[in-house]
CSV table of C-alpha atoms in Angstrom, one decimal:
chain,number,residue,atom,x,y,z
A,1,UNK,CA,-13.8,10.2,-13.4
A,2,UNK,CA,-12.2,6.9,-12.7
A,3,UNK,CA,-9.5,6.4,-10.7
A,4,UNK,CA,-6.1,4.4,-11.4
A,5,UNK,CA,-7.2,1.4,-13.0
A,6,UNK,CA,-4.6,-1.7,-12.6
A,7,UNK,CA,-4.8,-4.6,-14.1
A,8,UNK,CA,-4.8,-7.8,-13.1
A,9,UNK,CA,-5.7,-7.5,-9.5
A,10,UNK,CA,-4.0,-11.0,-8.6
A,11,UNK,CA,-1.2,-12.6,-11.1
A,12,UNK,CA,0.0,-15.8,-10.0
A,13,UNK,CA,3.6,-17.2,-12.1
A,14,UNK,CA,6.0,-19.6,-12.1
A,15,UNK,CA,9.7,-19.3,-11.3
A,16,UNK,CA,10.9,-17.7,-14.7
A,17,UNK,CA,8.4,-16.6,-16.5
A,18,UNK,CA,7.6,-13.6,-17.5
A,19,UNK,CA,4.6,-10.6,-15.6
A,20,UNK,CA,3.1,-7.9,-16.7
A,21,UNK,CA,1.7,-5.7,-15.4
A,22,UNK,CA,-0.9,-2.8,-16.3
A,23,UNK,CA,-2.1,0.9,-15.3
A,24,UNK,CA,-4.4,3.4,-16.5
A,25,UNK,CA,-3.2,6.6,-14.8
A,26,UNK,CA,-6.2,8.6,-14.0
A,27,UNK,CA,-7.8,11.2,-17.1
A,28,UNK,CA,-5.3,14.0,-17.6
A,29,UNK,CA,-2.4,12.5,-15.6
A,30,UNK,CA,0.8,12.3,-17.3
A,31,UNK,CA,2.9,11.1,-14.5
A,32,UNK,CA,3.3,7.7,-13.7
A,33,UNK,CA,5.0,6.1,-10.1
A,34,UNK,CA,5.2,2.6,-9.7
A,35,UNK,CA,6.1,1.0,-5.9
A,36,UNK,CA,6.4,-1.7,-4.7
A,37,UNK,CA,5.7,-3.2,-0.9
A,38,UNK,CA,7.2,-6.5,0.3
A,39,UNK,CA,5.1,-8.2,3.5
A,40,UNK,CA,5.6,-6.0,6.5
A,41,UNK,CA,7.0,-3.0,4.6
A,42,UNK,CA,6.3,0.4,3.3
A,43,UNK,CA,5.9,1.2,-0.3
A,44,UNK,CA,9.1,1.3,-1.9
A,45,UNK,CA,9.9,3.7,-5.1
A,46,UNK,CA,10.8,1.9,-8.4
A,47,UNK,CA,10.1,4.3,-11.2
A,48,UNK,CA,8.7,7.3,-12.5
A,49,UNK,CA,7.3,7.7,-15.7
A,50,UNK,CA,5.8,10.6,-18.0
A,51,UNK,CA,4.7,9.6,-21.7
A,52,UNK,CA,7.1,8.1,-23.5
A,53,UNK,CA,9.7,8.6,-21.2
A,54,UNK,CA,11.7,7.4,-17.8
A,55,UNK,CA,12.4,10.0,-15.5
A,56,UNK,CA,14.1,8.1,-12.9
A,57,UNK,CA,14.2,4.4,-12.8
A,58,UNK,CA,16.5,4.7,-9.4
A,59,UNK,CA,14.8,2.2,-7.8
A,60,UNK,CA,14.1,-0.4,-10.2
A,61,UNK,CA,16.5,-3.7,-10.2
A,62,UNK,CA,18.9,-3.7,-12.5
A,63,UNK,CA,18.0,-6.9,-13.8
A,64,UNK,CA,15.0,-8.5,-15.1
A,65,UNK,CA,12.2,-5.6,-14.6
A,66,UNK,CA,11.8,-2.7,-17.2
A,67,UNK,CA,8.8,-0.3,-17.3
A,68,UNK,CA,6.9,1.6,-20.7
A,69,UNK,CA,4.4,4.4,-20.5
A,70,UNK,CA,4.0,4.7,-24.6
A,71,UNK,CA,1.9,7.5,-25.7
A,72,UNK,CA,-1.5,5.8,-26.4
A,73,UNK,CA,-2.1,2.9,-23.6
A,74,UNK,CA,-1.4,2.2,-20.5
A,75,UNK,CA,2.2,1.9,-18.5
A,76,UNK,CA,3.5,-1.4,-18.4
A,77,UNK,CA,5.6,-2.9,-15.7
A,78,UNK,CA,7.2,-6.2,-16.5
A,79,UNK,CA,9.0,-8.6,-15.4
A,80,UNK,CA,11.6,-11.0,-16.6
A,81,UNK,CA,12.2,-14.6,-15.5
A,82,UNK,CA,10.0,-14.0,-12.1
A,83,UNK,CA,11.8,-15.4,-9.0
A,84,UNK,CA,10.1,-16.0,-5.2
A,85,UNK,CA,11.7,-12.6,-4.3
A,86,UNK,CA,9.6,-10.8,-6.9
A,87,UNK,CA,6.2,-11.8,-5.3
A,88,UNK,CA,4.9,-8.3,-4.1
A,89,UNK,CA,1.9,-6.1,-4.3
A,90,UNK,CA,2.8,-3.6,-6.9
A,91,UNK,CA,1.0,-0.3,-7.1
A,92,UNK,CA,0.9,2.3,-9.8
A,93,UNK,CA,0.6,6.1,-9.1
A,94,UNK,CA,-0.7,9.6,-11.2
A,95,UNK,CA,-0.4,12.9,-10.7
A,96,UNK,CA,-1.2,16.0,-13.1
A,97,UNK,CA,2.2,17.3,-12.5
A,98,UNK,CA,5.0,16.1,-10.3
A,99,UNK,CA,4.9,16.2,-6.7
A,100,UNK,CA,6.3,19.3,-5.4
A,101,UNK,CA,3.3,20.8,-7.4
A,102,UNK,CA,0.8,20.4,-5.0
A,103,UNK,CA,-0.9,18.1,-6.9
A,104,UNK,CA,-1.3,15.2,-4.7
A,105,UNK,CA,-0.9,11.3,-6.2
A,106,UNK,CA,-3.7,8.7,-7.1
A,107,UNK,CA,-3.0,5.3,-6.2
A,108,UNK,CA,-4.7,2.0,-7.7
A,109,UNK,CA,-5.5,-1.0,-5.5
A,110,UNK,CA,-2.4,-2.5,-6.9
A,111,UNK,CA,-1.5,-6.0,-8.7
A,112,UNK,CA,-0.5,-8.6,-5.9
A,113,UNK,CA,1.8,-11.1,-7.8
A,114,UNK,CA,2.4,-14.2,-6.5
A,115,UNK,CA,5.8,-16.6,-7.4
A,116,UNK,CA,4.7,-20.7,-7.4
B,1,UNK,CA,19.2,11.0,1.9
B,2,UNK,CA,15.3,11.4,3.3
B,3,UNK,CA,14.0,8.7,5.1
B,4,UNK,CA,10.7,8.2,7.8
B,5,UNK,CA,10.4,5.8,10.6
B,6,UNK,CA,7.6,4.6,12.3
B,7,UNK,CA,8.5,3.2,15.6
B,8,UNK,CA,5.2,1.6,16.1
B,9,UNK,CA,4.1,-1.5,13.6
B,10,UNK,CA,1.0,-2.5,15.6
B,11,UNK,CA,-1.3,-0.4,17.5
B,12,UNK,CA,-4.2,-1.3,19.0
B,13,UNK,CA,-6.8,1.1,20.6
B,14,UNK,CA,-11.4,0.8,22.1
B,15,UNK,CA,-13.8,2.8,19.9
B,16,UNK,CA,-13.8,6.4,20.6
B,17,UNK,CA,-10.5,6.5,22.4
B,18,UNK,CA,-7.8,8.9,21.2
B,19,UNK,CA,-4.9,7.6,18.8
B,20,UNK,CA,-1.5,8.7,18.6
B,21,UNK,CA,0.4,7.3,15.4
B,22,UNK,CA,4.0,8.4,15.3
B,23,UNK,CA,6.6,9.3,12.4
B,24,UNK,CA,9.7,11.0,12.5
B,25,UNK,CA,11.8,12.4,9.3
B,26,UNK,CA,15.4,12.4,8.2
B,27,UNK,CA,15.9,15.3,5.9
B,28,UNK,CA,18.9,17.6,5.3
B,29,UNK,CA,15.9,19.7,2.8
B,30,UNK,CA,12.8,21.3,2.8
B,31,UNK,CA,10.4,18.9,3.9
B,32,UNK,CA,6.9,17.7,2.5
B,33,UNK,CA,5.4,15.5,4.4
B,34,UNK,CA,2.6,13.1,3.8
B,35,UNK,CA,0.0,10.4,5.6
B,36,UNK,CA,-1.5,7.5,4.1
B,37,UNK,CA,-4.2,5.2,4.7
B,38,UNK,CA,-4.3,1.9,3.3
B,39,UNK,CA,-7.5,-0.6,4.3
B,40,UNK,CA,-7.4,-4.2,3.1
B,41,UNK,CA,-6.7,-4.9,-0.4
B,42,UNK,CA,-6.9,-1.3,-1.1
B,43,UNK,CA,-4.7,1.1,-2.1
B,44,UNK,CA,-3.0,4.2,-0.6
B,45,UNK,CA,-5.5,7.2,-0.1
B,46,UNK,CA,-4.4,10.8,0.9
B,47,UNK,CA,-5.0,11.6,4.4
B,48,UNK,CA,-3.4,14.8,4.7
B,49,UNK,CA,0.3,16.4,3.6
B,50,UNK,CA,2.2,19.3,5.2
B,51,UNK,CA,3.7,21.6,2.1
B,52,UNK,CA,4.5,24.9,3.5
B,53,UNK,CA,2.5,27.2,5.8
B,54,UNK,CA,0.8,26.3,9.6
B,55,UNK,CA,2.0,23.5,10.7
B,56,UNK,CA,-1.0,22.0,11.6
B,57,UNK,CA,-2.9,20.1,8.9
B,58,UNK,CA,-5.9,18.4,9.4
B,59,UNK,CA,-8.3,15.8,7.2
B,60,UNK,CA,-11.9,16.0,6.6
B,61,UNK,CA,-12.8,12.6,8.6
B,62,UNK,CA,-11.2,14.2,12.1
B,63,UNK,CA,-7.3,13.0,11.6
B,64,UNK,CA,-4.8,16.3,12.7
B,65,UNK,CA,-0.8,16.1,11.9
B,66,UNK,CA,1.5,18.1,13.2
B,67,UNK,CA,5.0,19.2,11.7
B,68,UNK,CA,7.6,19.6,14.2
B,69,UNK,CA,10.7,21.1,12.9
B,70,UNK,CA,13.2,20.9,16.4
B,71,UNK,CA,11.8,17.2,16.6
B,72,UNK,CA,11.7,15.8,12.8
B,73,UNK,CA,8.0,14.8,13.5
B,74,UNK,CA,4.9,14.4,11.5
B,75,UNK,CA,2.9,12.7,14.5
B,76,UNK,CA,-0.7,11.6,13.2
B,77,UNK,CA,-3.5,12.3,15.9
B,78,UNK,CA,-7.2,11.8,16.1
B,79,UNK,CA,-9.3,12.4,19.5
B,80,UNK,CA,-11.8,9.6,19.1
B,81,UNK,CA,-11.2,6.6,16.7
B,82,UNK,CA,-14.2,4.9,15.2
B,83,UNK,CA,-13.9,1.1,14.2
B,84,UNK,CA,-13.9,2.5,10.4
B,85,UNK,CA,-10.2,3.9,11.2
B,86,UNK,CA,-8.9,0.3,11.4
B,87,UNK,CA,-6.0,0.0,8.5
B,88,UNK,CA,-2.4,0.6,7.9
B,89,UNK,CA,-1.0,4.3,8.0
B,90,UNK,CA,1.7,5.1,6.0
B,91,UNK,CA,3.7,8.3,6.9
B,92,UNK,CA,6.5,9.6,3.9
B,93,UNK,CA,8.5,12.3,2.7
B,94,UNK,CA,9.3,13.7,-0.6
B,95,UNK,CA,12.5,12.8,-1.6
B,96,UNK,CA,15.1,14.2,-4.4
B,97,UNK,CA,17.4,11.7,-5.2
B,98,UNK,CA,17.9,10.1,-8.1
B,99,UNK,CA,17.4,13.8,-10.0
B,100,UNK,CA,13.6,13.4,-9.1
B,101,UNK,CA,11.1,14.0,-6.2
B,102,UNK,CA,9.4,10.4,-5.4
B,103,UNK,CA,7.6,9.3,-1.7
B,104,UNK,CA,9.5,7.3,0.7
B,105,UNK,CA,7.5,5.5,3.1
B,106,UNK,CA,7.7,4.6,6.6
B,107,UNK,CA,7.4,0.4,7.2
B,108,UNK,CA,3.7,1.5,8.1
B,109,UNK,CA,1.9,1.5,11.5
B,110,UNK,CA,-1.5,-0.8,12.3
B,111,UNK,CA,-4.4,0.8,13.9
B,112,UNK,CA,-7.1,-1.8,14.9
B,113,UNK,CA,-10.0,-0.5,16.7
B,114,UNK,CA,-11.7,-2.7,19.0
B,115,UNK,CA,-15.3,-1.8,19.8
């Protein structure tokens, strides 16, 4: 049973254009949490997804970022006109059910992106 | 609004000493707590979680937590590190807001074992 699979594991852009970014939540997960951690920091919350729809985006910039989680292939996190403040590792996380269920989340090894 | 800190960024510790990594909590809720364990280029791996019941939860590789209602701590413990323990711990809470329950970390606490 594979784990979260992201994709790429290094993305290197330039000042404004665009990233994506990929997971494959784990077989039989429906719930998707994307973070992301800044040098020196903890993970940060940005958005949780089930299929086909946001659930809370409360952490996600206003701006520029937007996430998918269609219901055949993976959830997509992209990014708009990438500035030096965007470079990040960015992980994905799935769960079976949400958190308070006892169902504890996966995590990938994460994307690190990387603003020339 | 939940939060964790980690007063400790850095800590450095000899093989088969014992290890104290420390997290307190911020919560006006019930609290479910969580640790972490990143190593290099990894990512985040369950160490252990408090839920409900004894307040005492331990991990299969010797890592022991303790919740501590009267002092908002989740301390992580272990009574002999091995040089495989060196990475970053992450302590975090469950938190509600924004109408749905997401982990917030701590900034993250680095154990280096030194043989």
């Amino acid at each position: 049973n594979a784990g979260v699979m992201q994709n790429p594991r290094h993305l290197v852009r330039r000042r404004g254009q665009e990233a994506r970014l990929r997971c494959s939540p784990m077989k039989g997960h429906s719930h998707v949490y994307w973070y992301r951690q800044l040098p020196e920091e903890g993970l940060k919350f940005m958005v949780y997804l089930q299929k086909e729809n946001i659930i809370d985006e409360s952490g996600m910039p206003k701006e520029r970022f937007s996430a998918e989680f269609p219901k055949e292939g993976p959830s997509i996190l992209r990014i708009q006109q990438v500035v030096r403040g965007d470079s990040a590792a960015y992980f994905c996380a799935s769960s079976p059910r949400g958190l308070l269920s006892n169902q504890p989340q996966h995590f990938g090894d994460g994307t690190r992106l990387s603003i020339l | 609004a939940q939060s964790v800190t980690q007063l400790d960024s850095q800590v450095p510790v000899f093989e088969e000493a014992p290890v104290e990594l420390r997290c307190n909590y911020s919560s006006s809720v019930s609290v479910y707590l969580f640790w972490y364990v990143q190593y290099p280029n990894q990512g985040l791996q369950l160490l252990l979680k408090y839920l409900s019941g004894s307040t005492l939860v331990e991990s299969i590789n010797g890592f022991e937590a303790e919740f501590n209602k009267s002092q908002t701590s989740f301390h992580l413990r272990k009574p002999s590190v091995h040089i495989s323990d060196t990475a970053e711990y992450f302590c975090a809470v469950i938190s509600s807001q924004g109408g749905s329950e997401k982990l917030v970390f701590g900034k993250g606490t680095k154990l280096t074992v030194n043989p």
